XYZ file of C-alpha atoms in Angstrom:
345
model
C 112.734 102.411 105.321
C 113.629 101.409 101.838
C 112.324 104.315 99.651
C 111.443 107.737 101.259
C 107.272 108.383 101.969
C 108.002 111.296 99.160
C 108.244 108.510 96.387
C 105.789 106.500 97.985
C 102.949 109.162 97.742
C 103.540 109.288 93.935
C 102.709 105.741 93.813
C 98.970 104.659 92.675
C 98.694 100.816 93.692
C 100.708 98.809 96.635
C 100.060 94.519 95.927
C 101.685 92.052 98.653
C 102.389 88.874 97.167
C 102.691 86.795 100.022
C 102.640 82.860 99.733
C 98.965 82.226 101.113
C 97.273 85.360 99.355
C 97.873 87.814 96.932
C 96.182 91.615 98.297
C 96.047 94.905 96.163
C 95.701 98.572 97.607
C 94.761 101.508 95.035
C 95.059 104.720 95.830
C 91.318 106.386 96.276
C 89.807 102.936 95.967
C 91.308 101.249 99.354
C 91.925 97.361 99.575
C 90.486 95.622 96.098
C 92.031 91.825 95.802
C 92.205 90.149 99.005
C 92.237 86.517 97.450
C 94.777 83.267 97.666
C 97.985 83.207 95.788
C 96.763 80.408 93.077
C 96.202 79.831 89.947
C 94.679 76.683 88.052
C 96.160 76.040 84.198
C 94.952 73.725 81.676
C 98.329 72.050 80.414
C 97.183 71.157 77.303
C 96.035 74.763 76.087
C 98.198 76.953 78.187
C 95.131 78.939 79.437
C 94.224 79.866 83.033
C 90.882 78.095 84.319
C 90.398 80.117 87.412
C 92.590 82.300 90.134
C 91.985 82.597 93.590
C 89.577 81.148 96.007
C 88.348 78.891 93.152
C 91.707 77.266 92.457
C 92.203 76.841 95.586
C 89.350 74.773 96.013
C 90.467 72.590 93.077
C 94.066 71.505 94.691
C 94.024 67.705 95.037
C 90.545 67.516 92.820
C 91.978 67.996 89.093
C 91.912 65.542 86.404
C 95.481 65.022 84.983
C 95.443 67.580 82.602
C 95.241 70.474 85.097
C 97.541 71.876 87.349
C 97.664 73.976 90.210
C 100.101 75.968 90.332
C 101.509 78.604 93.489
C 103.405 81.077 91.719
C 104.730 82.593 94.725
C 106.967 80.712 97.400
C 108.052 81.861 101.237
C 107.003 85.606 100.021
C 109.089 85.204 96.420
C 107.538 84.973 93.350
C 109.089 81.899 91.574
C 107.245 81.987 88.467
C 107.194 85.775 86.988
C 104.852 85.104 84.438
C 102.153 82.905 86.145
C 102.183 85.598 88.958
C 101.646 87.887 85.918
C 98.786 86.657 84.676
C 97.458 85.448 87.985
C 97.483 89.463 89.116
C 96.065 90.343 85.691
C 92.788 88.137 86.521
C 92.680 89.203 90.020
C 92.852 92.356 89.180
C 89.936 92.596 86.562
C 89.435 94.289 83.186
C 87.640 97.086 84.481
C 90.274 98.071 87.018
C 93.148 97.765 85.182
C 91.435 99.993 82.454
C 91.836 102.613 84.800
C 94.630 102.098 86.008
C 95.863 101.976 82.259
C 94.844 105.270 82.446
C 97.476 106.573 84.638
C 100.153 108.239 82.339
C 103.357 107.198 84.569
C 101.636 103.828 86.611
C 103.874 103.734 89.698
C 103.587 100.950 92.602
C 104.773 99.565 95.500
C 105.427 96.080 96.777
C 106.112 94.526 99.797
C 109.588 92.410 99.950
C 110.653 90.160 102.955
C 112.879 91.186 104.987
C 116.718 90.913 103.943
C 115.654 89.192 100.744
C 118.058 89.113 97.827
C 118.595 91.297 94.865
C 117.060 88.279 92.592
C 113.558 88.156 94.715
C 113.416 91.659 94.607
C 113.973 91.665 90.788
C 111.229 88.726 90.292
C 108.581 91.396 92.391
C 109.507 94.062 89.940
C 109.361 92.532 86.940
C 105.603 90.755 87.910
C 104.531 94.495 88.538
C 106.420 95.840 85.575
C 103.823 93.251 83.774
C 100.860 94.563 84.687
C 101.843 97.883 83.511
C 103.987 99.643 86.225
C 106.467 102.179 84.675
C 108.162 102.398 88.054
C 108.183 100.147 91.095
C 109.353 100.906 95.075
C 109.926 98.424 97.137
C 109.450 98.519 100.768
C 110.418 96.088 103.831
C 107.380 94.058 104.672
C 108.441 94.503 108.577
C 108.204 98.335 108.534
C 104.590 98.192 106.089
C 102.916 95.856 108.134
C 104.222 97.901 111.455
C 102.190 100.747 109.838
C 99.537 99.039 109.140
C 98.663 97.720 112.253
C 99.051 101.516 113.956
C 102.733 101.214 115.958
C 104.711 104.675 116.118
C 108.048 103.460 113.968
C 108.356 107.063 113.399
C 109.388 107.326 117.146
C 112.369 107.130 119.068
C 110.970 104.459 120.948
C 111.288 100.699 120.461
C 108.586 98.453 118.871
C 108.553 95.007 117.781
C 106.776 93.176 115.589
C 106.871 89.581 114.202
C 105.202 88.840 110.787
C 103.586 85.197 111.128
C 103.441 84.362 106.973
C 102.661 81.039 105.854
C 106.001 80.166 104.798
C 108.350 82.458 107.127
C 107.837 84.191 110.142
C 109.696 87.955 110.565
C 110.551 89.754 113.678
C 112.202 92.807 114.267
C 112.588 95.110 116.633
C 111.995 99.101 115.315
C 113.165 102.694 116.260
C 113.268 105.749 114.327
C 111.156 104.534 111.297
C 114.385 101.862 110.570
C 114.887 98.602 111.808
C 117.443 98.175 114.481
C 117.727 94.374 114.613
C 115.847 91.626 112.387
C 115.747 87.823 111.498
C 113.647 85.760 109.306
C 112.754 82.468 110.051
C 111.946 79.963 107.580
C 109.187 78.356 109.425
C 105.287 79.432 109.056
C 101.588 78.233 108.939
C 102.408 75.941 106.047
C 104.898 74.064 108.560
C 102.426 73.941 111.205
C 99.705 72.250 108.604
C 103.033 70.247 107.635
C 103.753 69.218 111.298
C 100.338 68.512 111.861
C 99.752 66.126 108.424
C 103.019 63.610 109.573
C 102.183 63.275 113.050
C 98.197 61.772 111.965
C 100.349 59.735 109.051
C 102.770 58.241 111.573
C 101.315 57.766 114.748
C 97.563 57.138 113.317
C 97.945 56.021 109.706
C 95.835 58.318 108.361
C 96.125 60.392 105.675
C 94.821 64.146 106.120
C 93.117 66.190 102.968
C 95.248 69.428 102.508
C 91.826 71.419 102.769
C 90.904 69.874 106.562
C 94.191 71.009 108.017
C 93.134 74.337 108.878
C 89.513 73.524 110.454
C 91.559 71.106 112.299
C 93.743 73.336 114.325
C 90.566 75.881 114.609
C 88.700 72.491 115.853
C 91.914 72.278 118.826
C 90.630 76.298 119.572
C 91.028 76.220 122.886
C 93.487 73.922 123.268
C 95.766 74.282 120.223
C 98.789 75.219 122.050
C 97.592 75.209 125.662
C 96.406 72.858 128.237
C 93.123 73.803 128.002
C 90.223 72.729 125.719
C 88.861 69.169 125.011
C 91.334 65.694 125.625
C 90.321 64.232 122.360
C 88.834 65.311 118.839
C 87.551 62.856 116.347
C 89.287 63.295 112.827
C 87.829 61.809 109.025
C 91.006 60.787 106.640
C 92.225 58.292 104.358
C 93.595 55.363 105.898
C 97.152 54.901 105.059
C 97.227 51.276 103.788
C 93.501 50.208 102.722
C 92.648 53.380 101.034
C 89.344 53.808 102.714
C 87.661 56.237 105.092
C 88.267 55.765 108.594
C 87.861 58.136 111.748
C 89.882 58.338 114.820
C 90.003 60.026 117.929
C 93.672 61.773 118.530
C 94.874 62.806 121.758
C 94.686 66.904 121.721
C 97.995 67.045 124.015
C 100.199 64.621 121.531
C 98.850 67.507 119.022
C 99.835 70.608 120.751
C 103.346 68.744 121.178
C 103.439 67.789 117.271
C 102.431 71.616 116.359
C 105.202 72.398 119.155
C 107.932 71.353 117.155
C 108.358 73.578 114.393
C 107.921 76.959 116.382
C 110.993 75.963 118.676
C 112.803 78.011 115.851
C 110.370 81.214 116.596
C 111.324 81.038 119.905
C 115.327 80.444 119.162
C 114.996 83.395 116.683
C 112.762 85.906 119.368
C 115.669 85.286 122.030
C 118.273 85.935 119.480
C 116.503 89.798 118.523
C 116.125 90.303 122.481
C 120.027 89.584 123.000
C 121.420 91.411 119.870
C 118.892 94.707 120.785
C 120.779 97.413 123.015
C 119.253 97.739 126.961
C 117.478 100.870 126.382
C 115.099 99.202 123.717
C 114.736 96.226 125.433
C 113.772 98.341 128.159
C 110.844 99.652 126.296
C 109.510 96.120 124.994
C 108.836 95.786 128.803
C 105.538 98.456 128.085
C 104.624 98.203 124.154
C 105.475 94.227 124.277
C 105.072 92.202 120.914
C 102.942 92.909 118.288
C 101.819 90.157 115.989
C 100.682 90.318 112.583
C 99.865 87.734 109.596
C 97.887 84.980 109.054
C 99.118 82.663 110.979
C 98.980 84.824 114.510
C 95.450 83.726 114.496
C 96.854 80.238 115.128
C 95.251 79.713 118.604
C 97.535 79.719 121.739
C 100.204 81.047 120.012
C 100.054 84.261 121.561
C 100.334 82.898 125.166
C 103.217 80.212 124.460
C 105.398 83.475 123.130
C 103.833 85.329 126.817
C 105.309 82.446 128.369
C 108.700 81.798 126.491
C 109.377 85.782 126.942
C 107.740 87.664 129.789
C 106.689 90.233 127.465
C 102.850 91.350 126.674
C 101.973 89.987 123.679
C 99.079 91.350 120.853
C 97.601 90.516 117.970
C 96.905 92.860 115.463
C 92.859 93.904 115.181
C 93.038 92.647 111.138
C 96.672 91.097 111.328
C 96.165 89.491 107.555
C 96.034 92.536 105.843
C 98.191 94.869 107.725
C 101.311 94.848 105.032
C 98.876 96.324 102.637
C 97.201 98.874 104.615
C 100.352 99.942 105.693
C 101.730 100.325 102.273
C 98.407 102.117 101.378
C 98.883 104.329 104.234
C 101.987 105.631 102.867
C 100.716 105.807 99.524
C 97.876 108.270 101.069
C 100.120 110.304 102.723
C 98.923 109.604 106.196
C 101.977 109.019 107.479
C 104.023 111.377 108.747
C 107.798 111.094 108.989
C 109.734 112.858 112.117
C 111.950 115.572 111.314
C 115.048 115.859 112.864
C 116.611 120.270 112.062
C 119.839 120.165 112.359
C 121.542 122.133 115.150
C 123.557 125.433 114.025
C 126.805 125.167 115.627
């Protein structure tokens, strides 16, 4: 674990600035934001025209003069003082009056795993803007392994995998640290990616970023299995007149175009299960994989990883939001750690 539960406990609000949304925990208050990571800004004045759920409804709709803008990229924020201001407006006047309030404001973020002293600077300085006097930092693997209720304070191995929308985590955890980790820079926003170029080449069609996602949920039962309907009708753009045009696509030249990108999950799961020791592995036979993060809701996903491993596979019961809870489970102080007295000789 990065910082100890001790420091965490003297920490009022935990915020996860992931890529796809942007969540705040405060102590005594529970989870407050829960809303996308974007912000809309009118270039000519500076000023921000809305934050959330409402700029994200205006990507691809604005006039020239405004721009939406993602302040935060694969779990990085890459533009400290949009994120800033973007948290500032998410998180309202009235709370961040009281939070004002608090005479020493202390928080806690989550960071990607193995990320570099420059991303973790970028998290603490957006907090530091919002009024934090001090900031911790914890591991998004071992928050979001709280959060969704496994025993890393154990000596017993558990492993999760973090399915963001720009990078997908796994690690495998024992004794509240991680024994063996990779991160993978492949996530929903591929998938949507994967999913846009296949209608574009193989269809001419051109795919509105906001469809993507009812798309795949349209595929449900047959996103990434066999199952489900053999064709699905699909409204676009048509590549070279411009206009509106419909077309059925073929559900299993889908599933193979959506295929593609998570060959990397699957290179990166078989590299964890080689570099863990037997024992562990061992245990991953009964506690199997535990998924977490927006994207684990993709459907199908779950039984391709069955498949490619052998192991059980489950998905979180509120996998979106289990980095926060977990951070704001620490931050409550209902998690315990296991002490280990040393022996007298």
């Amino acid at each position: 674990m990065t910082v100890s539960l001790e420091q965490l406990r003297r920490c009022h609000v935990a915020v996860d600035l992931g890529a796809a949304r942007t969540r705040v925990y405060v102590k005594g208050l529970g989870l407050v934001v829960d809303e996308p990571s974007v912000a809309a800004v009118n270039t000519r004045t500076g000023s921000l025209i809305a934050v959330g759920a409402l700029a994200e409804q205006m990507t691809g709709r604005t006039p020239g003069y405004i721009r939406v803008a993602r302040p935060v990229t694969g779990g990085t924020v890459v533009d400290i003082e949009m994120a800033q201001r973007m948290l500032r407006h998410l998180l309202g006047e009235k709370l961040r009056r009281q939070l004002r309030r608090k005479p020493r404001l202390r928080a806690a973020a989550c960071t990607p795993h193995d990320s570099d002293p420059l991303a973790q600077r970028a998290a603490v300085e957006t907090l530091v803007g919002i009024g934090a006097r001090r900031v911790e930092l914890v591991d998004t693997l071992i928050a979001a392994a709280v959060g969704c209720g496994l025993p890393v304070e154990q000596p017993t191995a558990t492993m999760i995998m973090v399915c963001g929308a720009a990078t997908t985590q796994i690690a495998v955890l024992s004794l509240g640290s991680i024994v063996s980790a990779v991160r993978i820079p492949v996530g929903g926003d591929a998938i949507d990616h994967a999913v846009v170029q296949h209608l574009r080449q193989h269809h001419a069609l051109m795919l509105p970023s906001q469809s993507v996602r009812p798309l795949q949920l349209a595929l449900s039962g047959g996103s990434l299995t066999s199952q489900g309907p053999a064709t699905t009708e699909i409204h676009g753009r048509d590549v070279a007149t411009g206009l509106a045009r419909s077309v059925q696509v073929d559900t299993a030249a889908m599933r193979q175009a959506i295929h593609a990108p998570l060959t990397a999950v699957l290179d990166g799961l078989g590299m964890i299960l080689r570099d863990c020791p037997p024992d562990l592995v061992a245990d991953l036979v009964d506690c199997g994989i535990m998924m977490v993060g927006g994207s684990a809701l993709l459907p199908g996903l779950d039984q391709m990883l069955r498949n490619a491993t052998g192991l059980p596979v489950h998905i979180a019961e509120r996998p979106d939001v289990c980095a926060v809870l977990g951070l704001g489970a620490m931050l409550d102080g209902k998690i315990e750690p296991m002490v280990l007295d040393p022996l007298a000789c």
